[in-house]
CSV table of C-alpha atoms in Angstrom, one decimal:
chain,number,residue,atom,x,y,z
E,8,UNK,CA,0.0,0.0,0.0
E,9,UNK,CA,1.2,3.5,-0.9
E,10,UNK,CA,2.2,5.7,2.1
E,11,UNK,CA,-0.1,8.5,0.9
E,12,UNK,CA,-3.2,6.2,0.8
E,13,UNK,CA,-2.4,4.8,4.2
E,14,UNK,CA,-2.2,8.3,5.7
E,15,UNK,CA,-5.5,9.3,4.0
E,16,UNK,CA,-7.3,6.3,5.5
E,17,UNK,CA,-5.9,7.0,9.0
E,18,UNK,CA,-7.0,10.6,8.8
E,19,UNK,CA,-10.5,9.7,7.6
E,20,UNK,CA,-10.7,7.2,10.5
E,21,UNK,CA,-9.7,9.8,13.0
E,22,UNK,CA,-12.2,12.4,11.7
E,23,UNK,CA,-15.0,9.8,11.9
E,24,UNK,CA,-14.1,9.1,15.5
E,25,UNK,CA,-14.1,12.8,16.3
E,26,UNK,CA,-17.5,13.3,14.7
E,27,UNK,CA,-19.0,10.4,16.5
E,28,UNK,CA,-17.5,11.6,19.8
E,29,UNK,CA,-18.9,15.1,19.3
E,30,UNK,CA,-22.4,14.3,17.9
E,31,UNK,CA,-23.2,10.9,19.4
E,32,UNK,CA,-22.9,12.0,23.1
E,33,UNK,CA,-25.8,13.2,25.1
E,34,UNK,CA,-24.0,16.4,26.1
E,35,UNK,CA,-24.6,17.9,22.7
E,36,UNK,CA,-28.3,18.2,23.5
E,37,UNK,CA,-27.4,20.1,26.7
E,38,UNK,CA,-25.1,22.4,24.8
E,39,UNK,CA,-27.7,23.2,22.2
E,40,UNK,CA,-30.4,23.8,24.9
E,41,UNK,CA,-28.2,26.2,27.0
E,42,UNK,CA,-27.2,28.1,23.8
E,43,UNK,CA,-30.9,28.4,22.9
E,44,UNK,CA,-31.8,29.5,26.5
E,45,UNK,CA,-29.2,32.4,26.3
E,46,UNK,CA,-30.6,33.5,23.0
E,47,UNK,CA,-34.2,33.4,24.3
E,48,UNK,CA,-33.2,35.4,27.3
E,49,UNK,CA,-31.7,38.2,25.1
E,50,UNK,CA,-34.8,38.1,22.8
E,51,UNK,CA,-37.2,38.2,25.8
E,52,UNK,CA,-35.3,41.2,27.4
E,53,UNK,CA,-35.6,43.2,24.1
E,54,UNK,CA,-39.3,42.4,23.6
E,55,UNK,CA,-40.3,43.2,27.2
E,56,UNK,CA,-38.4,46.5,27.0
E,57,UNK,CA,-40.1,47.5,23.8
E,58,UNK,CA,-43.5,46.4,25.1
E,59,UNK,CA,-43.1,48.5,28.3
E,60,UNK,CA,-42.3,51.6,26.1
E,61,UNK,CA,-45.3,50.9,23.8
E,62,UNK,CA,-47.6,50.4,26.8
E,63,UNK,CA,-46.8,54.0,28.0
E,64,UNK,CA,-48.1,55.3,24.6
E,65,UNK,CA,-51.6,53.7,25.3
E,66,UNK,CA,-52.2,51.9,22.0
E,67,UNK,CA,-55.7,51.8,20.6
E,68,UNK,CA,-57.5,50.0,17.6
E,69,UNK,CA,-55.1,48.0,15.4
E,70,UNK,CA,-52.1,49.0,17.4
E,71,UNK,CA,-53.7,47.5,20.5
E,72,UNK,CA,-54.3,44.1,18.7
E,73,UNK,CA,-50.6,44.0,17.7
E,74,UNK,CA,-49.6,44.9,21.2
E,75,UNK,CA,-51.6,42.0,22.6
E,76,UNK,CA,-50.1,39.6,20.1
E,77,UNK,CA,-46.6,40.6,21.1
E,78,UNK,CA,-47.6,40.2,24.8
E,79,UNK,CA,-48.7,36.6,24.0
E,80,UNK,CA,-45.4,35.9,22.3
E,81,UNK,CA,-43.5,37.1,25.3
E,82,UNK,CA,-45.5,34.8,27.6
E,83,UNK,CA,-44.8,31.9,25.2
E,84,UNK,CA,-41.1,32.7,25.3
E,85,UNK,CA,-41.1,32.6,29.1
E,86,UNK,CA,-42.9,29.2,29.1
E,87,UNK,CA,-40.4,27.9,26.6
E,88,UNK,CA,-37.6,29.1,28.8
E,89,UNK,CA,-39.0,27.3,31.9
E,90,UNK,CA,-39.3,24.1,29.8
E,91,UNK,CA,-35.7,24.4,28.7
E,92,UNK,CA,-34.5,24.9,32.2
E,93,UNK,CA,-36.3,21.8,33.4
E,94,UNK,CA,-34.8,19.8,30.5
E,95,UNK,CA,-31.3,21.1,31.3
E,96,UNK,CA,-31.7,20.3,35.0
E,97,UNK,CA,-32.9,16.7,34.2
E,98,UNK,CA,-30.1,16.0,31.7
E,99,UNK,CA,-27.4,17.5,33.9
E,100,UNK,CA,-28.4,15.4,36.9
E,101,UNK,CA,-28.2,12.2,34.9
E,102,UNK,CA,-24.9,13.0,33.0
E,103,UNK,CA,-23.1,14.9,35.8
E,104,UNK,CA,-24.7,14.1,39.2
E,105,UNK,CA,-21.8,15.4,41.3
E,106,UNK,CA,-20.9,18.4,39.1
E,107,UNK,CA,-24.5,19.6,38.6
E,108,UNK,CA,-25.2,19.8,42.4
E,109,UNK,CA,-22.0,21.6,43.2
E,110,UNK,CA,-22.0,24.0,40.2
E,111,UNK,CA,-25.9,24.3,39.8
E,112,UNK,CA,-27.3,22.8,36.5
E,113,UNK,CA,-27.4,26.1,34.6
E,114,UNK,CA,-23.8,27.1,35.4
E,115,UNK,CA,-22.6,23.6,34.8
E,116,UNK,CA,-24.3,23.6,31.3
E,117,UNK,CA,-22.7,27.0,30.5
E,118,UNK,CA,-19.3,25.6,31.4
E,119,UNK,CA,-19.9,22.5,29.3
E,120,UNK,CA,-20.9,24.7,26.3
E,121,UNK,CA,-17.7,26.8,26.7
E,122,UNK,CA,-15.5,23.7,26.9
E,123,UNK,CA,-17.2,22.1,23.8
E,124,UNK,CA,-17.5,18.5,25.0
E,125,UNK,CA,-17.7,16.3,28.1
E,126,UNK,CA,-14.2,14.9,27.7
E,127,UNK,CA,-12.6,18.3,27.3
E,128,UNK,CA,-14.4,19.7,30.4
E,129,UNK,CA,-13.6,16.6,32.5
E,130,UNK,CA,-9.9,16.6,31.7
E,131,UNK,CA,-9.6,20.4,32.1
E,132,UNK,CA,-7.6,21.7,35.1
E,133,UNK,CA,-9.2,23.8,37.8
E,134,UNK,CA,-7.5,27.0,36.5
E,135,UNK,CA,-9.2,26.7,33.1
E,136,UNK,CA,-12.6,25.8,34.7
E,137,UNK,CA,-12.3,29.0,36.8
E,138,UNK,CA,-11.8,31.2,33.7
E,139,UNK,CA,-14.3,29.5,31.3
E,140,UNK,CA,-16.7,32.1,30.0
E,141,UNK,CA,-14.2,35.0,30.3
E,142,UNK,CA,-12.2,34.3,27.1
E,143,UNK,CA,-12.2,37.9,25.9
E,144,UNK,CA,-10.8,39.2,29.2
E,145,UNK,CA,-8.2,36.4,29.2
E,146,UNK,CA,-6.9,37.2,25.7
E,147,UNK,CA,-6.8,40.9,26.5
E,148,UNK,CA,-4.6,40.0,29.5
E,149,UNK,CA,-2.3,38.0,27.3
E,150,UNK,CA,-2.1,40.5,24.4
E,151,UNK,CA,-2.4,43.9,26.1
E,152,UNK,CA,-1.2,43.0,29.6
E,153,UNK,CA,-4.5,44.0,31.3
E,154,UNK,CA,-5.6,42.5,34.6
E,155,UNK,CA,-6.2,38.8,34.6
E,156,UNK,CA,-9.8,37.6,35.0
E,157,UNK,CA,-10.6,35.9,38.3
E,158,UNK,CA,-13.8,34.1,37.2
E,159,UNK,CA,-16.0,33.3,34.2
E,160,UNK,CA,-19.4,31.6,34.5
E,161,UNK,CA,-18.5,30.7,38.1
E,162,UNK,CA,-19.2,34.4,39.0
E,163,UNK,CA,-23.0,33.6,39.0
E,164,UNK,CA,-22.5,30.8,41.6
E,165,UNK,CA,-24.7,31.4,44.7
E,166,UNK,CA,-21.8,30.9,47.2
E,167,UNK,CA,-19.7,33.4,45.3
E,168,UNK,CA,-22.4,36.1,45.1
E,169,UNK,CA,-22.4,36.5,48.9
E,170,UNK,CA,-18.7,37.5,49.1
E,171,UNK,CA,-17.2,41.0,48.6
E,172,UNK,CA,-15.2,41.8,45.5
E,173,UNK,CA,-11.8,41.4,47.1
E,174,UNK,CA,-12.4,37.8,48.2
E,175,UNK,CA,-14.2,36.5,45.1
E,176,UNK,CA,-11.0,35.4,43.3
E,177,UNK,CA,-9.8,33.2,46.1
E,178,UNK,CA,-13.3,31.6,46.5
E,179,UNK,CA,-13.6,31.1,42.7
E,180,UNK,CA,-10.3,29.1,42.8
E,181,UNK,CA,-11.6,26.9,45.6
E,182,UNK,CA,-15.0,26.3,43.8
E,183,UNK,CA,-13.1,25.5,40.5
E,184,UNK,CA,-10.9,22.9,42.4
E,185,UNK,CA,-13.9,21.1,43.8
E,186,UNK,CA,-15.7,21.2,40.4
E,187,UNK,CA,-12.7,19.6,38.6
E,188,UNK,CA,-12.7,16.7,41.2
E,189,UNK,CA,-16.5,16.3,40.8
E,190,UNK,CA,-16.1,16.2,37.0
E,191,UNK,CA,-13.5,13.4,37.1
E,192,UNK,CA,-15.7,11.4,39.5
E,193,UNK,CA,-18.6,11.7,37.0
E,194,UNK,CA,-16.5,10.8,34.0
E,195,UNK,CA,-14.9,7.7,35.6
E,196,UNK,CA,-18.1,6.6,37.4
E,197,UNK,CA,-17.4,7.5,41.0
E,198,UNK,CA,-19.7,7.8,44.0
E,199,UNK,CA,-22.2,10.6,44.4
E,200,UNK,CA,-21.0,12.5,47.4
E,201,UNK,CA,-21.9,15.9,46.1
E,202,UNK,CA,-24.0,17.0,49.2
E,203,UNK,CA,-21.1,16.4,51.5
E,204,UNK,CA,-18.7,18.3,49.2
E,205,UNK,CA,-21.2,21.2,49.0
E,206,UNK,CA,-21.3,21.4,52.8
E,207,UNK,CA,-17.5,21.5,52.9
E,208,UNK,CA,-17.5,24.2,50.3
E,209,UNK,CA,-19.9,26.3,52.4
E,210,UNK,CA,-17.6,26.0,55.4
E,211,UNK,CA,-14.5,27.0,53.4
E,212,UNK,CA,-16.2,30.0,51.9
E,213,UNK,CA,-17.5,31.1,55.4
E,214,UNK,CA,-13.8,31.0,56.5
E,215,UNK,CA,-12.8,33.2,53.5
E,216,UNK,CA,-15.6,35.7,54.2
E,217,UNK,CA,-14.5,35.9,57.9
E,218,UNK,CA,-10.9,36.6,57.0
E,219,UNK,CA,-9.8,40.2,57.7
E,220,UNK,CA,-9.5,42.2,54.6
E,221,UNK,CA,-5.9,43.1,53.5
E,222,UNK,CA,-5.5,46.9,53.3
E,223,UNK,CA,-3.5,47.5,50.1
E,224,UNK,CA,-1.0,50.4,50.3
E,225,UNK,CA,-0.8,52.6,47.3
E,226,UNK,CA,2.1,51.7,45.0
E,227,UNK,CA,4.6,54.4,45.7
E,228,UNK,CA,7.3,54.8,43.0
E,229,UNK,CA,10.9,54.0,44.2
E,230,UNK,CA,12.9,57.2,44.7
E,231,UNK,CA,16.2,55.5,43.9
E,232,UNK,CA,18.0,56.9,40.8
E,233,UNK,CA,15.2,59.3,40.3
E,234,UNK,CA,16.2,62.8,39.0
E,235,UNK,CA,15.0,65.8,41.0
E,236,UNK,CA,12.4,67.8,39.1
E,237,UNK,CA,12.7,71.5,40.0
E,238,UNK,CA,12.3,74.8,38.3
E,239,UNK,CA,15.5,76.8,37.6
E,240,UNK,CA,15.8,80.5,38.2
E,241,UNK,CA,16.6,82.8,35.3
E,242,UNK,CA,20.1,83.4,36.7
E,243,UNK,CA,20.8,79.6,36.8
E,244,UNK,CA,19.6,79.2,33.2
E,245,UNK,CA,21.8,82.1,32.1
E,246,UNK,CA,24.8,80.6,33.8
E,247,UNK,CA,24.1,77.2,32.2
E,248,UNK,CA,23.9,78.5,28.7
E,249,UNK,CA,27.0,80.7,29.2
E,250,UNK,CA,28.9,77.6,30.2
E,251,UNK,CA,27.7,75.7,27.1
E,252,UNK,CA,28.8,78.6,24.8
E,253,UNK,CA,32.2,78.7,26.4
E,254,UNK,CA,32.7,75.0,25.7
E,255,UNK,CA,31.7,75.4,22.1
E,256,UNK,CA,34.2,78.3,21.6
E,257,UNK,CA,36.9,76.2,23.2
E,258,UNK,CA,36.3,73.3,20.8
E,259,UNK,CA,36.4,75.7,17.8
E,260,UNK,CA,39.7,77.3,19.0
E,261,UNK,CA,41.3,73.9,19.5
E,262,UNK,CA,40.3,72.8,16.1
E,263,UNK,CA,41.9,75.9,14.4
E,264,UNK,CA,45.1,75.6,16.4
E,265,UNK,CA,45.5,71.9,15.4
E,266,UNK,CA,45.1,72.8,11.7
E,267,UNK,CA,47.6,75.7,11.7
E,268,UNK,CA,50.4,74.6,14.2
E,269,UNK,CA,52.6,71.6,13.2
E,270,UNK,CA,52.7,68.6,15.6
E,271,UNK,CA,56.1,68.9,17.4
E,272,UNK,CA,57.2,66.8,20.3
E,273,UNK,CA,58.8,69.8,22.0
E,274,UNK,CA,55.5,71.8,22.2
E,275,UNK,CA,54.4,72.2,25.8
E,276,UNK,CA,50.9,71.4,26.9
E,277,UNK,CA,49.3,74.5,28.4
E,278,UNK,CA,45.7,73.3,28.6
E,279,UNK,CA,44.3,71.2,31.5
E,280,UNK,CA,43.6,67.5,31.4
E,281,UNK,CA,39.9,68.0,31.7
E,282,UNK,CA,39.8,70.3,28.7
E,283,UNK,CA,41.6,67.6,26.5
E,284,UNK,CA,39.2,65.0,27.6
E,285,UNK,CA,36.3,67.1,26.5
E,286,UNK,CA,38.0,67.8,23.2
E,287,UNK,CA,38.7,64.1,22.5
E,288,UNK,CA,35.1,63.3,23.2
E,289,UNK,CA,34.0,66.0,20.7
E,290,UNK,CA,36.4,64.6,18.1
E,291,UNK,CA,35.0,61.0,18.5
E,292,UNK,CA,31.5,62.3,18.2
E,293,UNK,CA,32.4,64.1,14.9
E,294,UNK,CA,34.0,60.9,13.5
E,295,UNK,CA,30.9,58.9,14.4
E,296,UNK,CA,28.7,61.5,12.7
E,297,UNK,CA,30.8,61.3,9.5
E,298,UNK,CA,30.5,57.5,9.4
E,299,UNK,CA,26.7,57.6,9.7
């Protein structure tokens, strides 16, 4: 068999396995249901907002009929939402008994939808479970060095909502750790000890809430090697510019003397060492300028 044909067959086999894994599992129905639920929530919010605005105008005649039809549609959407929530809760309790009770079924379904499949979510570490749902903030942190997100879908967890803003990151990490253990138990067919774990979680979060808040000191910039910023008086400025002008004239005079006078070993050096150092620096700078 040709190597090319063998590779083709292997790749086709792998794609078939991946398609079966993705679409044959029961979790696909949960993912579709939770995505539909989020869409229905956004539609419902828009429709109720417009209905409330229309109600203030007091519609009459044909406008009133249309208004009543829209009101019926909103009620139907709410009923459909309730049915979807019941379906998600039922499916999550059968597929993920430990995970759904600790995370609540809706948050669990959202985490599953963000992960993509049951296998990916179950093998994901606690750090990724913590940040699932906050992908935009995470990529902004990686790209633009903004603040790292502390929580994604876990933010809506009932235990996390009680805590103040400063302690939510620590609590989210604890919840994510417990969720990752629960997911592995569900995937490999472990015991259902979710109620006991939830009670432990409540105790841990109570401890976190009772901890004294750390008072952060404002970040003071280090004063080491920092130049002093001060305003100069007119006299000081005048003295500074006079000094600069003297140096310029000195360089010019030295240049003319070097061009006119021959280089004799018997010539005595009348200038100071500091002046020669300055002149040599100026010469090097000129050479560097010519090269560039």
